[in-house]
CSV table of C-alpha atoms in Angstrom, one decimal:
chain,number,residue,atom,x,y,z
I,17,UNK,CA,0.0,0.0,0.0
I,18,UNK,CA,1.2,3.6,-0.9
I,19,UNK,CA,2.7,6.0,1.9
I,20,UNK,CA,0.0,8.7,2.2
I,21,UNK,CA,1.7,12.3,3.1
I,22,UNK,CA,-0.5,14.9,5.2
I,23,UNK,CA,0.1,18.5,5.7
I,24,UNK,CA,0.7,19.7,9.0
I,25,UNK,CA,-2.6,20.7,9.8
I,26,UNK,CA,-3.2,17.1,10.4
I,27,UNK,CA,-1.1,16.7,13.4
I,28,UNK,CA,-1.4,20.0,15.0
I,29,UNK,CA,-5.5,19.9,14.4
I,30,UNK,CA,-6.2,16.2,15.2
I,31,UNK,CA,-3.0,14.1,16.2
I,32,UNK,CA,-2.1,16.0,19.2
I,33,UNK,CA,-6.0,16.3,19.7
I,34,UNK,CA,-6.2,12.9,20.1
I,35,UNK,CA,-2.7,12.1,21.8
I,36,UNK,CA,-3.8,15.0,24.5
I,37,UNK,CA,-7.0,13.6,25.3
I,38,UNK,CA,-6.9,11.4,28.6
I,39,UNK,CA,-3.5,10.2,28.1
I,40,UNK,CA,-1.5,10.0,31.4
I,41,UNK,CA,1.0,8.1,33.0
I,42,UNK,CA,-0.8,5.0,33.3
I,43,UNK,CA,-1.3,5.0,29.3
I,44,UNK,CA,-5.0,5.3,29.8
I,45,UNK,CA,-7.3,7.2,27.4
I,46,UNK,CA,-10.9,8.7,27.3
I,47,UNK,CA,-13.4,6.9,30.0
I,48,UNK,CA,-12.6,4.4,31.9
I,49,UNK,CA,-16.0,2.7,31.7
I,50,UNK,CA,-15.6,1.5,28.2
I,51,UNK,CA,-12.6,-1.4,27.9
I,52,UNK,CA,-11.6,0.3,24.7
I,53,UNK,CA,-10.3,3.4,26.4
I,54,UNK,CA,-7.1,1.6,27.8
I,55,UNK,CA,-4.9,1.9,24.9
I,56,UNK,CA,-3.1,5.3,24.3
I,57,UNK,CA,-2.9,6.3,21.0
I,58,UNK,CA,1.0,5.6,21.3
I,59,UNK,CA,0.3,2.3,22.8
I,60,UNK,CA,-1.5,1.2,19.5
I,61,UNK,CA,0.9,2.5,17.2
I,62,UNK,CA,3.7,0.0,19.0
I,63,UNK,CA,1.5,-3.0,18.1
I,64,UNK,CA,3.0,-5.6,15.3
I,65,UNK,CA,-0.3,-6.4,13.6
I,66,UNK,CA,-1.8,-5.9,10.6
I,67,UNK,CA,-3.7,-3.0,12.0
I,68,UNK,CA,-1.6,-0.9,12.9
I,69,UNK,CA,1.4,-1.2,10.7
I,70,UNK,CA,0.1,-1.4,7.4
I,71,UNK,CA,-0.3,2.2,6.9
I,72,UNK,CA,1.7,5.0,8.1
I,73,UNK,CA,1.4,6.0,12.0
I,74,UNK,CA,-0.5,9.8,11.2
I,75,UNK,CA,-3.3,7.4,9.9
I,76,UNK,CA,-6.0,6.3,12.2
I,77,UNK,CA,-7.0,2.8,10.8
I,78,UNK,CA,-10.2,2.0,11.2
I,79,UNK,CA,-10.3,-1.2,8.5
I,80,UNK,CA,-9.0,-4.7,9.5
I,81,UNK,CA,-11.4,-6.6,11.8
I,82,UNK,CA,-9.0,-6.4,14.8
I,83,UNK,CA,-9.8,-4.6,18.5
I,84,UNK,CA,-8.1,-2.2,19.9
I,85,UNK,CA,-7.8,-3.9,23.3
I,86,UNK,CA,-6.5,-6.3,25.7
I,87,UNK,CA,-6.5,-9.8,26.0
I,88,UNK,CA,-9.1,-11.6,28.6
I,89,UNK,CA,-7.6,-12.1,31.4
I,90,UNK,CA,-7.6,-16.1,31.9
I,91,UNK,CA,-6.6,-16.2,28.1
I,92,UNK,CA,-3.3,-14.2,29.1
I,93,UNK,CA,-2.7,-16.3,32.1
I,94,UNK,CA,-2.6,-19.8,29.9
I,95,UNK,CA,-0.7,-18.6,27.2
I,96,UNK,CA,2.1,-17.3,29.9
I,97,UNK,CA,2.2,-20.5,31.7
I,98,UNK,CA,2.8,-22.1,28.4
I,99,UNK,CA,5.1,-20.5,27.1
I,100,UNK,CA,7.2,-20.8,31.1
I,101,UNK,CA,6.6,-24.6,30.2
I,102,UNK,CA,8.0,-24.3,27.4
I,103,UNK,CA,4.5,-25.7,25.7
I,104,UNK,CA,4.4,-24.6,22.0
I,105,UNK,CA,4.6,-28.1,20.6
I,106,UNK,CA,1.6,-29.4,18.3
I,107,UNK,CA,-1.7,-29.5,19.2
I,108,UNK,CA,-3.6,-32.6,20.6
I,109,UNK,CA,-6.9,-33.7,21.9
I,110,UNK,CA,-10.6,-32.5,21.3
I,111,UNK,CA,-10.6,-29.8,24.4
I,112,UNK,CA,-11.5,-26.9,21.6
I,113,UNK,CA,-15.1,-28.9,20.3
I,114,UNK,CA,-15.5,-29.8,23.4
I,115,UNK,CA,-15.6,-25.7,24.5
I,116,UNK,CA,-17.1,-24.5,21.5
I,117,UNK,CA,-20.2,-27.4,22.0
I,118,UNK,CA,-20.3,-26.1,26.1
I,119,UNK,CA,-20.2,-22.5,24.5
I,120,UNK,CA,-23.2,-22.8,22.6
I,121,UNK,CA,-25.4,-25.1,24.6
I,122,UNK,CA,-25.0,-22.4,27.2
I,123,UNK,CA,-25.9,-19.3,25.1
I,124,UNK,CA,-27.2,-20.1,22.0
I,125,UNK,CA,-29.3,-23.1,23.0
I,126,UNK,CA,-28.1,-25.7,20.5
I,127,UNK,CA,-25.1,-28.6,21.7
I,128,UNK,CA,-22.7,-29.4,18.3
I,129,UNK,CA,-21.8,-33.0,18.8
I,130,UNK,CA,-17.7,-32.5,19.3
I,131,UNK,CA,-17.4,-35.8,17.4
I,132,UNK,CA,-19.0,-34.7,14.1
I,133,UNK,CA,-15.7,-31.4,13.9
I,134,UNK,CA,-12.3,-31.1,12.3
I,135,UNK,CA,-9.7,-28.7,13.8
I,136,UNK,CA,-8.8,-26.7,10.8
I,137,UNK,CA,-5.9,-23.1,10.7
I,138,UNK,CA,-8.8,-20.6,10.5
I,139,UNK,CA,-11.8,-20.0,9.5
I,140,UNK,CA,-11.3,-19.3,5.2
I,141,UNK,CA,-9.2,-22.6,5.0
I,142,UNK,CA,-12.1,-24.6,6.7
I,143,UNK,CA,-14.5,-22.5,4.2
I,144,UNK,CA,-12.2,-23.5,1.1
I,145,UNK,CA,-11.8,-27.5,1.9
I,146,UNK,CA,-15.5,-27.5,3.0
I,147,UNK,CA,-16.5,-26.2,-0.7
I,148,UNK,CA,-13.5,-28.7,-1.9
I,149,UNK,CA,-15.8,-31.5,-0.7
I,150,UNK,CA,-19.6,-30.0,-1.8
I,151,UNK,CA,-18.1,-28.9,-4.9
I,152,UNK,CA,-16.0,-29.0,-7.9
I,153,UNK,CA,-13.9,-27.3,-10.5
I,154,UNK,CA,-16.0,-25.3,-13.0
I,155,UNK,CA,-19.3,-26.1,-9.9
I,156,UNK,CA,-20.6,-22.6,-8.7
I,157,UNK,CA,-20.8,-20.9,-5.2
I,158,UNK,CA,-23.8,-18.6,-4.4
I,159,UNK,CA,-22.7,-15.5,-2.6
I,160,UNK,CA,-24.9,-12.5,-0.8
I,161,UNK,CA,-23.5,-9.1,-1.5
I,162,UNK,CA,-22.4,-7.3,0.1
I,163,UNK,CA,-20.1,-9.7,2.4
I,164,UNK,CA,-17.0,-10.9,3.0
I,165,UNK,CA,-14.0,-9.8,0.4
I,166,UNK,CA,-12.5,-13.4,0.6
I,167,UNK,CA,-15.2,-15.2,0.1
I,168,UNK,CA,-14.9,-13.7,-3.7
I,169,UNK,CA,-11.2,-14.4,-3.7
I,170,UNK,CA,-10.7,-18.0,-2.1
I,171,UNK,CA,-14.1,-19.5,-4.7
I,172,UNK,CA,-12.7,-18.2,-7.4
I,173,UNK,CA,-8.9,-19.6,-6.3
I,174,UNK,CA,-10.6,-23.3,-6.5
I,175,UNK,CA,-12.3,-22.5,-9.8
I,176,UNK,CA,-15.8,-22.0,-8.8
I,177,UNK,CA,-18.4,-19.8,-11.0
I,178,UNK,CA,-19.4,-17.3,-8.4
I,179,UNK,CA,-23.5,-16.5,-8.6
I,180,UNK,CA,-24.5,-13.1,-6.4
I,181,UNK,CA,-28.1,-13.4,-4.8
I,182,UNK,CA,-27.8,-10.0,-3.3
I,183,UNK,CA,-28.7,-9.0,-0.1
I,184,UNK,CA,-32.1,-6.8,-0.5
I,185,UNK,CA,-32.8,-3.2,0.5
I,186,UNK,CA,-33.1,-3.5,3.9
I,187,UNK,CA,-30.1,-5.7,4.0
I,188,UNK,CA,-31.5,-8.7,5.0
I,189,UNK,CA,-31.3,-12.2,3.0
I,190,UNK,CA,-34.1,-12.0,-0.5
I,191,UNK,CA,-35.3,-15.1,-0.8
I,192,UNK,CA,-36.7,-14.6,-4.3
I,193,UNK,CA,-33.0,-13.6,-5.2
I,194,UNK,CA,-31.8,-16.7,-3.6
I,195,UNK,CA,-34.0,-19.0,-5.4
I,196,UNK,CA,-33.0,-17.5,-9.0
I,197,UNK,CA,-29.3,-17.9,-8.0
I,198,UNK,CA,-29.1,-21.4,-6.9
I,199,UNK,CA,-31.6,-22.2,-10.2
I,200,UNK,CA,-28.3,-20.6,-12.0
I,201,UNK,CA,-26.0,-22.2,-9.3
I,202,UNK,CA,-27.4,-25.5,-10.4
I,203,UNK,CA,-28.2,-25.8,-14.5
I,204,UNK,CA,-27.2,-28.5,-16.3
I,205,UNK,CA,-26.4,-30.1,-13.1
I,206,UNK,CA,-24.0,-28.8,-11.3
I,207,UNK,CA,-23.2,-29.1,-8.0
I,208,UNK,CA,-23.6,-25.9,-6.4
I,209,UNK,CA,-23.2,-24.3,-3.0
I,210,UNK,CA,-24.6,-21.5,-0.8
I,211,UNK,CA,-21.6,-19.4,1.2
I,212,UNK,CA,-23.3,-17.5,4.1
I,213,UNK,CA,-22.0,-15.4,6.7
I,214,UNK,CA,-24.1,-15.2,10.1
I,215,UNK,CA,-24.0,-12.8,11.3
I,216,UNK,CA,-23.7,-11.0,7.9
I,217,UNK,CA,-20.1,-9.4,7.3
I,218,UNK,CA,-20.1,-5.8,6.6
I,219,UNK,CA,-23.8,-5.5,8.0
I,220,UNK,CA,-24.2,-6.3,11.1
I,221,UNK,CA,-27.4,-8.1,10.0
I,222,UNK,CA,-28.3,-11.0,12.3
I,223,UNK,CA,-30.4,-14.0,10.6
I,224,UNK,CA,-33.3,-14.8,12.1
I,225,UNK,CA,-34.3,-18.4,12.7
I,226,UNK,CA,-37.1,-18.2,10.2
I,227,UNK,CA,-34.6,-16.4,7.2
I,228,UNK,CA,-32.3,-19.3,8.4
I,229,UNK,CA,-34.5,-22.3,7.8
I,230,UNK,CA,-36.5,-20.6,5.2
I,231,UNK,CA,-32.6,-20.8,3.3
I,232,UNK,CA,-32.2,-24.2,4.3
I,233,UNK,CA,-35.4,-24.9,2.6
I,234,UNK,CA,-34.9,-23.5,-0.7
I,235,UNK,CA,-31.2,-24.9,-0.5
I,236,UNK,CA,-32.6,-28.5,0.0
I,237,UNK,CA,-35.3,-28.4,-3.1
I,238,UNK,CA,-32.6,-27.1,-5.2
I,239,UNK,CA,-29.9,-29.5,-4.1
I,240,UNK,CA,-27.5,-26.6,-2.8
I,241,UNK,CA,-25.5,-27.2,0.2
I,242,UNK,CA,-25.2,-25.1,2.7
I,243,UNK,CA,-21.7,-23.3,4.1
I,244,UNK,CA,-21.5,-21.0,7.1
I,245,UNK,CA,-18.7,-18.5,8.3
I,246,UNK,CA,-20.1,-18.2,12.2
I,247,UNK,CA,-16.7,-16.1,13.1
I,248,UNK,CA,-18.9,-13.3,14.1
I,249,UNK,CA,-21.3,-15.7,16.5
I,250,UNK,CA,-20.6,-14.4,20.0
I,251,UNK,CA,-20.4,-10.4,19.2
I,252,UNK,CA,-24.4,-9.9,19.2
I,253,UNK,CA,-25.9,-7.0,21.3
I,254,UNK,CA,-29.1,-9.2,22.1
I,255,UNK,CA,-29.3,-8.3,26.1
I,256,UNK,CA,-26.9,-5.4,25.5
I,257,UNK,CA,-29.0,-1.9,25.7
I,258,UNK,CA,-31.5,-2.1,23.0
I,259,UNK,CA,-30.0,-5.0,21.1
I,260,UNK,CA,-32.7,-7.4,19.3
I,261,UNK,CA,-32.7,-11.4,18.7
I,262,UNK,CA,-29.6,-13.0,19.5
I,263,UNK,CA,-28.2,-15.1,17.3
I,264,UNK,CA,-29.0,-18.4,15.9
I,265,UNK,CA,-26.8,-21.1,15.1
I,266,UNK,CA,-27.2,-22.2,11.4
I,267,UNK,CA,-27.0,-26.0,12.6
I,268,UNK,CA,-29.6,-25.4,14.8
I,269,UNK,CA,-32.8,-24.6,12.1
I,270,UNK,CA,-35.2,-27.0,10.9
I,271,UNK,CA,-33.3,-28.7,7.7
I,272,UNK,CA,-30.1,-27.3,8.1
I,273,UNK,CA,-29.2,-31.4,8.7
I,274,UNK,CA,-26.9,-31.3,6.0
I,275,UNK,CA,-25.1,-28.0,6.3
I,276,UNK,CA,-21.8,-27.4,6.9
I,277,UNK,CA,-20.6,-24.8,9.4
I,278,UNK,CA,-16.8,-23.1,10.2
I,279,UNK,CA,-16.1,-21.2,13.5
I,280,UNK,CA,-13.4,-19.7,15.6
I,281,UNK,CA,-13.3,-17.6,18.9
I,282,UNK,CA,-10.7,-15.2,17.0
I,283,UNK,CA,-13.2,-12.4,16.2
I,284,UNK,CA,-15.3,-12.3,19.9
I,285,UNK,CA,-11.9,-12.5,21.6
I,286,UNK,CA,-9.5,-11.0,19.3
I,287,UNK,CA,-7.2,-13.6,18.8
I,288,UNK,CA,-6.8,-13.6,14.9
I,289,UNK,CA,-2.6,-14.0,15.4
I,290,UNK,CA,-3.5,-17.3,17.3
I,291,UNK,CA,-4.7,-19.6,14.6
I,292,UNK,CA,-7.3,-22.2,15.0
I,293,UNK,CA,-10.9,-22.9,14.3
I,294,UNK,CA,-13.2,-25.7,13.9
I,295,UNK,CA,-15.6,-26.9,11.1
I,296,UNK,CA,-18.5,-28.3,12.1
I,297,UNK,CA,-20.9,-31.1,10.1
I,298,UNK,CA,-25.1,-31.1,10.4
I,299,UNK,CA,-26.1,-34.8,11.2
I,300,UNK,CA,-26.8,-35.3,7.5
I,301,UNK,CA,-22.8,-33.9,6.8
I,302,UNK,CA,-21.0,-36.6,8.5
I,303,UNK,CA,-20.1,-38.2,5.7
I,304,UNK,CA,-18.8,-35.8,3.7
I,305,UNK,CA,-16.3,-34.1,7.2
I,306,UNK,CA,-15.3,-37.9,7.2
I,307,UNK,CA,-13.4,-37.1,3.6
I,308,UNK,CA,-11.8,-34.3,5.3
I,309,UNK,CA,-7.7,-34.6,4.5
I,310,UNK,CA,-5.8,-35.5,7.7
I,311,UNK,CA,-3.7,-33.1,6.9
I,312,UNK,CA,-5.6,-30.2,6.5
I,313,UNK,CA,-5.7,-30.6,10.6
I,314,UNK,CA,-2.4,-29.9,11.3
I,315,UNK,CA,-1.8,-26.0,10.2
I,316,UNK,CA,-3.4,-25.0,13.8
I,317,UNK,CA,-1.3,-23.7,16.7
I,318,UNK,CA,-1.3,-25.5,19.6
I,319,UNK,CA,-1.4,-21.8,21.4
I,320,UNK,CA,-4.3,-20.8,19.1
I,321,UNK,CA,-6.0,-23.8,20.0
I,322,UNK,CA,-5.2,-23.3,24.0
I,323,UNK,CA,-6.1,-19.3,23.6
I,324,UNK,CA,-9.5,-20.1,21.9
I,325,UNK,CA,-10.3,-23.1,24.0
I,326,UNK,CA,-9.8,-20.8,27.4
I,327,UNK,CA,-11.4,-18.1,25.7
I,328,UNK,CA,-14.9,-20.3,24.8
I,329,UNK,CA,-14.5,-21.8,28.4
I,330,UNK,CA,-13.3,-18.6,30.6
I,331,UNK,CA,-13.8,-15.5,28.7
I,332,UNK,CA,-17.6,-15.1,28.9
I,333,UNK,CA,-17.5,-11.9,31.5
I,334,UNK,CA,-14.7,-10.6,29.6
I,335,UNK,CA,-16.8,-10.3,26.3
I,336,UNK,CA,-20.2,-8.8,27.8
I,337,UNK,CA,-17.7,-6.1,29.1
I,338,UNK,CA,-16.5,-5.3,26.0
I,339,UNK,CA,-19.9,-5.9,23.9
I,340,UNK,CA,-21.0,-3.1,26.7
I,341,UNK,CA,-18.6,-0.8,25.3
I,342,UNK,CA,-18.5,-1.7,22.1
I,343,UNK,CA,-22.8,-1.2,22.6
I,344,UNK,CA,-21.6,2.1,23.4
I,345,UNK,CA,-19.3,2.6,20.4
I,346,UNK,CA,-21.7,1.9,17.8
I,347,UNK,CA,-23.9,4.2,19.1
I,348,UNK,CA,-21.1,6.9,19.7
I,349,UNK,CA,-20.8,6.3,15.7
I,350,UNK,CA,-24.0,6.9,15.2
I,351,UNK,CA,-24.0,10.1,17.2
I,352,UNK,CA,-20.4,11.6,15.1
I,353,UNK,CA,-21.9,10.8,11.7
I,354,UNK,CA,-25.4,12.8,12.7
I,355,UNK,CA,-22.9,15.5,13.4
I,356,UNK,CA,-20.2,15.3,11.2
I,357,UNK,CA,-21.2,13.5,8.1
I,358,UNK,CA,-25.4,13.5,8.7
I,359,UNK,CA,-25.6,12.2,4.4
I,360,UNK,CA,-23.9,9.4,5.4
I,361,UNK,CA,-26.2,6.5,5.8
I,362,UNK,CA,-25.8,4.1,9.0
I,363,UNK,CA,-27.8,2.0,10.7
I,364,UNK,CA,-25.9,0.7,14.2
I,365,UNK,CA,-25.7,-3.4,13.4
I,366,UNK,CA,-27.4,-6.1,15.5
I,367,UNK,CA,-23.8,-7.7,15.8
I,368,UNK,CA,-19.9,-7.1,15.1
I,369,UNK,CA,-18.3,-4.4,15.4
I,370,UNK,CA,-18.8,-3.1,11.8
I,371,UNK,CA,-20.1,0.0,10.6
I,372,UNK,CA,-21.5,-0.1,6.7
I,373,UNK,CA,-21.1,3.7,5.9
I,374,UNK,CA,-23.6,4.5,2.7
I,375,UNK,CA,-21.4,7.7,1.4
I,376,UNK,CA,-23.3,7.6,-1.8
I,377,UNK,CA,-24.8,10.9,-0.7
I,378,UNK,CA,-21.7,12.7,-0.7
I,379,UNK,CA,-21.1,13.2,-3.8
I,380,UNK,CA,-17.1,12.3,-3.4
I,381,UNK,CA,-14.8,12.1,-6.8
I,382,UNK,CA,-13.8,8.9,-6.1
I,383,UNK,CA,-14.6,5.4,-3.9
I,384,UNK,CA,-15.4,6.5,0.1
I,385,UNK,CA,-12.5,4.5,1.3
I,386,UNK,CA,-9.6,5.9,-1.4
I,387,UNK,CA,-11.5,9.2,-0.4
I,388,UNK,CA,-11.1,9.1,3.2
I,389,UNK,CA,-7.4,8.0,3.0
I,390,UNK,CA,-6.4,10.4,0.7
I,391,UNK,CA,-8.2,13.5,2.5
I,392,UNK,CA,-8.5,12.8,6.4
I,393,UNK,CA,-5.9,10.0,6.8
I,394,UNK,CA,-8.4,7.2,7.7
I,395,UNK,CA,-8.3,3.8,6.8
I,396,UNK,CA,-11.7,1.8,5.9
I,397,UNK,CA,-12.4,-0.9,4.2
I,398,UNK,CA,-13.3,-0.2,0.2
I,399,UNK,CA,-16.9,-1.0,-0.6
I,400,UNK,CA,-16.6,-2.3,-3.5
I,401,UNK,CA,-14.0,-5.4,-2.3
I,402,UNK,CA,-17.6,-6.5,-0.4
I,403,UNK,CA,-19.2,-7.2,-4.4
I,404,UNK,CA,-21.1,-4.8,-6.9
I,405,UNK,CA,-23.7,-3.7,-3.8
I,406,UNK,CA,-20.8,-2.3,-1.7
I,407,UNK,CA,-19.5,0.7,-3.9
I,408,UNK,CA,-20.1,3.9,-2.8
I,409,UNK,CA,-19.9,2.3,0.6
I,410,UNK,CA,-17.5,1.9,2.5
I,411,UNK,CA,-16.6,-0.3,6.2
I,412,UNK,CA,-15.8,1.1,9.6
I,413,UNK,CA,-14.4,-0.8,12.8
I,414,UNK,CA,-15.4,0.7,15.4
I,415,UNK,CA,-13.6,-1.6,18.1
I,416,UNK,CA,-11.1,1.1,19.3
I,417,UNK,CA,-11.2,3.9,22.1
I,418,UNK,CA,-13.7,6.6,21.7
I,419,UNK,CA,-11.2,9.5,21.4
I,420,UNK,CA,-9.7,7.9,18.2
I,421,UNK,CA,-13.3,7.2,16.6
I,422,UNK,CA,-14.1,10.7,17.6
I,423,UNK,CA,-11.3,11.9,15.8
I,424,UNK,CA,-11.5,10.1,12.7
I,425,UNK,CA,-15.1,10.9,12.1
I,426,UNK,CA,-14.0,14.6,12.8
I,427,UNK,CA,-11.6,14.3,10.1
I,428,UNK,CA,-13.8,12.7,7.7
I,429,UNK,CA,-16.2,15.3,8.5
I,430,UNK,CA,-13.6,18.2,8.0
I,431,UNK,CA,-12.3,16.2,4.5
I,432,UNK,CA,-16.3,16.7,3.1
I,433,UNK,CA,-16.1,19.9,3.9
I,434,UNK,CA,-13.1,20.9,2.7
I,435,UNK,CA,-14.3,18.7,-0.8
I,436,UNK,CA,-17.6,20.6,-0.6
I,437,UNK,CA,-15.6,24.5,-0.8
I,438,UNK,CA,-13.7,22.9,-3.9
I,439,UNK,CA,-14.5,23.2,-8.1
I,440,UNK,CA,-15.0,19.4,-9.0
I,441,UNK,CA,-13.6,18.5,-12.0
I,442,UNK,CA,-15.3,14.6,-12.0
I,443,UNK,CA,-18.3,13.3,-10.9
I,444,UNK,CA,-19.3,11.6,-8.0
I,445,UNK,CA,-18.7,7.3,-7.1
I,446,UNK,CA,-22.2,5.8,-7.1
């Protein structure tokens, strides 16, 4: 990615704003009530991840689906002891389907059967050798724009024909538009399967049990099978202020028997650099896990696997505390765009911690995210990587300290503006 240069209105109006606000000796900013006001601003920029170092440090990134926090407690505590054993050997034993079925017996009401998983490296290499068993070269794979960029990428890496059933205006699942894709998905045919994400990645959207089994349905009398990316499971607000349904486990609807589902506790407990997660078979499925390659097992880490399996087991009060702030960060959001960007169109999600900005309003001279990079040195996530719905929309995370969302929603704000007292030579991204 290109180094982006700022004037020096850009430190001197919002760095220092931000690098002033709340931060002390203890390295503490904003409130203390909200877990995502710990980090300094300077704290962050140390970090080694992804996050943090792919663009220069003036810009605040706001992209990557990673949180700007601390680890839980008892997830820290077995890694250390661990590593002071000296444990980082390869993983063994079933203790992470064994959590993950305890996890969601306890809150989402439906027990996986630990025996009917595969330990897989993370969650897109589960999705690709699930499709590698339901599928075929030259097969297709039903998608529902906007999600997930590599859903695109890793179907197309195995060959598949990729058939959009868009999601519909109020950015839930369209039924009509999935029953004309999978008709497409299976002519002359072809094998074909459905690639969902629940909850919905870049919407927020939560499935309800009815949209759930009403896509099983139409799956089944077209001879579809079912895939599920369930990364995002444990980060609904259901419970959490005004938060709606919680969510539903696709494994858990009426004819979901022979759907295929892949999981990991990296997203709820931001563990993403600790590799593991699990795919799970419906009871009709069995058969077709069974044909799983041994070796597609062994690219987990035996920490990932120990991190995610204390995390699903231990790390329960740890999350509500930080889906309380991040409850309060989605809403903050909410609040800045009114203010700063009020064309914007946002509607706070029902789960993750993603924002789906609608800047089609704007009028900008070129994609929201490019815009926003270019002008207020803030890194999103381009809508149009989320599939021919996405442009002119672009993806926020919202999983960091209120001052630094304050302050890159100011500069957004202040980069309109600025646009808006400018001659425009081209026309706006639609």
């Amino acid at each position: 990615m290109s180094e982006v240069r700022h004037p020096g209105w850009v430190h001197d109006r919002v760095l220092a704003p931000v690098a002033a606000r709340g931060v002390a000796g203890d390295g503490r900013v904003g409130c203390v009530g909200n877990p995502f006001d710990q980090l300094s601003l300077d704290q962050l920029r140390r970090r080694q991840s992804l996050k943090w170092r792919a663009y220069p440090p003036e810009v605040l990134p706001l992209w990557v689906a990673e949180m700007d926090t601390l680890p839980a407690e008892p997830v820290r505590r077995a890694l250390e002891e661990a590593l002071a054993l000296g444990d980082t050997g390869y993983p063994w034993g079933t203790g992470y389907a064994e959590a993950y079925a305890e996890a969601a017996g306890t809150h989402w009401g439906w027990r996986p059967d630990p025996a009917a998983t595969v330990l897989v490296s993370d969650v897109m290499t589960g999705v690709a050798e699930v499709l590698g068993l339901v599928t075929g070269p030259g097969d297709a794979v039903v998608l529902t724009p906007p999600v997930y960029p590599p859903f695109f990428a890793f179907s197309a890496h195995l060959g598949r024909e990729l058939v959009h059933a868009p999601l519909g205006p109020d950015g839930r699942l369209d039924p009509a538009a999935l029953e004309a894709a999978f008709a497409t998905a299976t002519a002359g045919g072809r094998r074909a399967a459905l690639l969902l994400s629940n909850p919905h990645n870049p919407t927020g959207t939560l499935h309800t049990r009815d949209e759930l089994a009403a896509v099983a349905a139409l799956a089944e009398a077209a001879g579809v099978r079912v895939v599920v990316d369930e990364i995002h499971a444990p980060l609904s607000y259901a419970g959490v202020g005004t938060g709606g349904p919680g969510f539903t486990p696709y494994l858990s609807v009426a004819g979901a028997e022979r759907g295929l589902v892949v999981y990991s506790a990296s997203k709820g407990w931001n563990l993403a650099g600790l590799k593991a997660a699990l795919v799970v078979a419906g009871d009709g499925a069995r058969e077709d896990l069974a044909q799983m390659p041994a070796e597609v097992t062994h690219g987990a880490s035996s920490l990932g696997v120990l991190a995610h399996t204390v995390a699903l087991r231990e790390g329960w009060p740890w999350l509500s505390e930080h889906l309380d702030g991040l409850d309060q960060n989605r809403h903050l959001l909410a609040d800045l765009l009114a203010a700063e960007l009020p064309a914007v169109g946002y509607r706070p999600p029902a789960a993750t911690y993603l924002g789906w900005l609608d800047c089609r309003e704007l009028g900008l001279p070129q994609e929201p995210a490019a815009f926003f990079l270019e002008s207020a040195g803030v890194a999103l996530s381009p809508g149009s990587d989320f599939g021919p719905p996405g442009s002119g929309h672009a993806r926020l995370n919202f999983a960091t300290s209120s001052a630094v969302l304050t302050e890159a929603v100011q500069r957004m704000g202040a980069a309109v503006s600025e646009l808006d007292r400018r001659p425009r030579s081209a026309g706006p991204v639609t």
